[in-house]
Short mmCIF file of C-alpha atoms in Angstrom, two decimals:
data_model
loop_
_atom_site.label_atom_id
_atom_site.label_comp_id
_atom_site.label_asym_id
_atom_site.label_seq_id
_atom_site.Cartn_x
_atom_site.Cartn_y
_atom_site.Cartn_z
CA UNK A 16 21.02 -43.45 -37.69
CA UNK A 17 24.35 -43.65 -35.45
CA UNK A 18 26.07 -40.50 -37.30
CA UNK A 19 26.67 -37.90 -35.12
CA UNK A 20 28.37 -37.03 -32.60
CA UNK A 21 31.27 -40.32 -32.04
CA UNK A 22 30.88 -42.01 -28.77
CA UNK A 23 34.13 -44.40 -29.67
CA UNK A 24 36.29 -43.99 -32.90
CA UNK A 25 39.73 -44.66 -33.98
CA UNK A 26 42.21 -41.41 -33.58
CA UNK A 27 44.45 -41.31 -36.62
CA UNK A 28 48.04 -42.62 -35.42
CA UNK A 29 49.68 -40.03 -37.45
CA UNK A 30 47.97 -37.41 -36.69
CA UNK A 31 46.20 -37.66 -32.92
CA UNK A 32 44.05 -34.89 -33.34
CA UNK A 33 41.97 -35.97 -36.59
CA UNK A 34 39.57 -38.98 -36.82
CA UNK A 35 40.15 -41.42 -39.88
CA UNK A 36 36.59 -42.10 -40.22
CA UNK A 37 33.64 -39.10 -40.10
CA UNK A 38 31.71 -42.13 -41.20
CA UNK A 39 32.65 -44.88 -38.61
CA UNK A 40 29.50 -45.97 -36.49
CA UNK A 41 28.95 -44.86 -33.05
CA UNK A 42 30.02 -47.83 -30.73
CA UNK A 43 28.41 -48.18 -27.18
CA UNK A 44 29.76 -50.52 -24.30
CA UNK A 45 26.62 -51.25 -22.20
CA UNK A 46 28.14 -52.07 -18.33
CA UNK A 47 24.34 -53.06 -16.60
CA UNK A 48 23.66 -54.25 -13.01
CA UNK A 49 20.24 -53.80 -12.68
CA UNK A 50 19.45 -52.41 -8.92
CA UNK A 51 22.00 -53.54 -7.13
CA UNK A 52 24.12 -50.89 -5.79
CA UNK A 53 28.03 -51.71 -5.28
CA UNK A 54 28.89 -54.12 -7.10
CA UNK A 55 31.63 -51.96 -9.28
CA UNK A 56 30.01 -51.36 -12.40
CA UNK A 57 30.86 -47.27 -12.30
CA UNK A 58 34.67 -48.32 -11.57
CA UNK A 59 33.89 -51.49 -14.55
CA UNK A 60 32.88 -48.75 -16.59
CA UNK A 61 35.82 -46.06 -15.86
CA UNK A 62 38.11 -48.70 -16.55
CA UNK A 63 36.87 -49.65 -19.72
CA UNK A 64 36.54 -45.97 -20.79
CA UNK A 65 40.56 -45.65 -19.70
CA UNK A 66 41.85 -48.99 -22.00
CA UNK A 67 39.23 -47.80 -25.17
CA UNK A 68 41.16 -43.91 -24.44
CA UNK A 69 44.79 -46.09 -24.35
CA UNK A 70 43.79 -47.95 -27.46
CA UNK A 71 42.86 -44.55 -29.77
CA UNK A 72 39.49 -44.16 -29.23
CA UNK A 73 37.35 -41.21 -28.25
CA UNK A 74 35.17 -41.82 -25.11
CA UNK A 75 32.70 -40.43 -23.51
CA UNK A 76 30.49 -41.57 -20.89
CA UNK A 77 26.80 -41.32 -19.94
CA UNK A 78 25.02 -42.88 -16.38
CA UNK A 79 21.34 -43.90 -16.93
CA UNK A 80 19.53 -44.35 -14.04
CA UNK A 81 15.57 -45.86 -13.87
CA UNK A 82 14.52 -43.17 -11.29
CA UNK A 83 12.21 -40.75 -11.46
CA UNK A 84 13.79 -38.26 -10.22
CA UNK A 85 15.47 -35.87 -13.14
CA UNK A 86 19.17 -35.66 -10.98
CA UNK A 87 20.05 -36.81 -8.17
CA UNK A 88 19.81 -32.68 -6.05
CA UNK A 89 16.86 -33.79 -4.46
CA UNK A 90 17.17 -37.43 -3.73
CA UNK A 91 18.54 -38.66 0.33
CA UNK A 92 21.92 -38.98 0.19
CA UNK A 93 21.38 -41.99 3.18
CA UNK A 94 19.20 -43.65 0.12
CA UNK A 95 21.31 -42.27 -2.98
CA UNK A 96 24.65 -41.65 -2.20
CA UNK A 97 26.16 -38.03 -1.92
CA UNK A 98 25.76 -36.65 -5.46
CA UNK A 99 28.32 -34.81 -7.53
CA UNK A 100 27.88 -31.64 -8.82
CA UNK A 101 29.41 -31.46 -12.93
CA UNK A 102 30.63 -28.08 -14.08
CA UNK A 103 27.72 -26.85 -15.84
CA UNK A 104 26.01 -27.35 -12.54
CA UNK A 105 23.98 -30.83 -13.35
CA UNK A 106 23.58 -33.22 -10.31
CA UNK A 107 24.44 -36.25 -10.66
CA UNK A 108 25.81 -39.15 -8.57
CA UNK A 109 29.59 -39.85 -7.64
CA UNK A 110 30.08 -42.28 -10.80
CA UNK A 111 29.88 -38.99 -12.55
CA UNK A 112 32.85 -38.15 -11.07
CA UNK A 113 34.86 -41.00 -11.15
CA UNK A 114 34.22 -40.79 -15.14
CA UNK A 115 35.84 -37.26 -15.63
CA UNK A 116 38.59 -38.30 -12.96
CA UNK A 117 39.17 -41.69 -14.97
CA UNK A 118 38.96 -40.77 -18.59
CA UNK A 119 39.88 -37.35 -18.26
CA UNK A 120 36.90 -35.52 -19.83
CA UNK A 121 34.50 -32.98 -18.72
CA UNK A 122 30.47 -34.53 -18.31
CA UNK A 123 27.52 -32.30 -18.51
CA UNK A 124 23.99 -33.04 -17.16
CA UNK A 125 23.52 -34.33 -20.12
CA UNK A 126 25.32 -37.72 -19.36
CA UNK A 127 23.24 -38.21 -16.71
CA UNK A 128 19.90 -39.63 -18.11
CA UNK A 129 17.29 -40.44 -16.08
CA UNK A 130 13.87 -41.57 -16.43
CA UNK A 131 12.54 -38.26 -14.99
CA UNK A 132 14.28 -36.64 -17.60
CA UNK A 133 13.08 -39.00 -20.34
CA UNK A 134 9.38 -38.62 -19.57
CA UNK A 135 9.32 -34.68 -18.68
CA UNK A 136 10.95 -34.80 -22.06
CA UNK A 137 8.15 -36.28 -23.83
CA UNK A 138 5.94 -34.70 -21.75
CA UNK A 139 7.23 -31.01 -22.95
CA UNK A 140 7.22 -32.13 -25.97
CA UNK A 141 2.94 -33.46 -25.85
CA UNK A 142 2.66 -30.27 -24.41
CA UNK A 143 4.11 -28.04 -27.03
CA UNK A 144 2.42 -30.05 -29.36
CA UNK A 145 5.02 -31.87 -31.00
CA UNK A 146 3.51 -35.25 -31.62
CA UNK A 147 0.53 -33.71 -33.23
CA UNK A 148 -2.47 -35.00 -30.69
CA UNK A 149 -1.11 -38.64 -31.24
CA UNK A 150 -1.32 -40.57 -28.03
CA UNK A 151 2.08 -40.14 -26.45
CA UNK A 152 2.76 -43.99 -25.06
CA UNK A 153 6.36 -45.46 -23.79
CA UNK A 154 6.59 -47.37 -27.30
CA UNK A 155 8.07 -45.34 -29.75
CA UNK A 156 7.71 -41.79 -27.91
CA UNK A 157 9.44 -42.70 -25.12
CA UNK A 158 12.17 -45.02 -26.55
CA UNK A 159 12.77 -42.66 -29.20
CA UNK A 160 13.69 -39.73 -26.51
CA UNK A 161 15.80 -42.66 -25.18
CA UNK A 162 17.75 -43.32 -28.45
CA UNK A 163 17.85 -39.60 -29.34
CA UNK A 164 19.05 -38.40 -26.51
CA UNK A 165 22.47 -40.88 -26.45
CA UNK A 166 22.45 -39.54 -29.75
CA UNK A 167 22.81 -35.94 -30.06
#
């Protein structure tokens, strides 16, 4: 389902604060570079989020990164980058930043999604018993936490 929380809808023109459609789908804009580091795509992605704000919608924005690592606290700043600390104290990297600076909004850990997060995650959730002794395996449990988590 892709009710929810609104990632992108149209503001009402007459009345900025209220949303004409409680219904509309949540939209995503996908800006992917695989590994490569500096080639623009957190700047590519600010930008968009600024002409989408311009243009009535609501934006928000969330980094995924493939590492391990759950934030970016612990990782070498000479391999990673300095990392940017969000209000609520989550760790994340300086695209982060350049987000709330940007589109004007406030980011939580929780737009930072990483693949350590993902799998401790499901692996909380195996623990705790959640999946009911099935075999926990990347396809659906972890896409699922995947989908659910840009979700909520």
């Amino acid at each position: 389902s892709t009710e929810g929380a609104p990632l992108m809808r149209r503001l009402s023109s007459a009345n900025p604060t209220r949303i004409e459609s409680d219904k509309a789908p949540m939209k995503y804009v996908v800006v992917s570079g695989g590994v490569v580091s500096g080639l623009g795509k957190g700047i590519t992605a600010s930008s968009l989020g600024v002409l989408l704000r311009q243009s009535g919608y609501r934006v928000t924005s969330v980094k995924i990164d493939p590492y391990l690592n759950v934030d970016a606290g612990t990782m070498s700043p000479f391999e990673h980058g300095e990392v940017f600390v969000l209000d609520d104290g989550g760790e994340g990297d300086l695209d982060l930043g350049n987000y709330e600076r940007f589109v004007g909004v406030t980011l939580t850990r929780d737009h930072n999604l990483t693949t350590g997060k993902i799998y401790k995650a499901c692996i909380d959730k195996e623990r705790r018993g959640d999946y009911l002794g099935k075999t926990v395996q990347v396809v659906p449990h972890v896409t699922d936490a995947i989908m659910e988590w840009l979700q909520r």
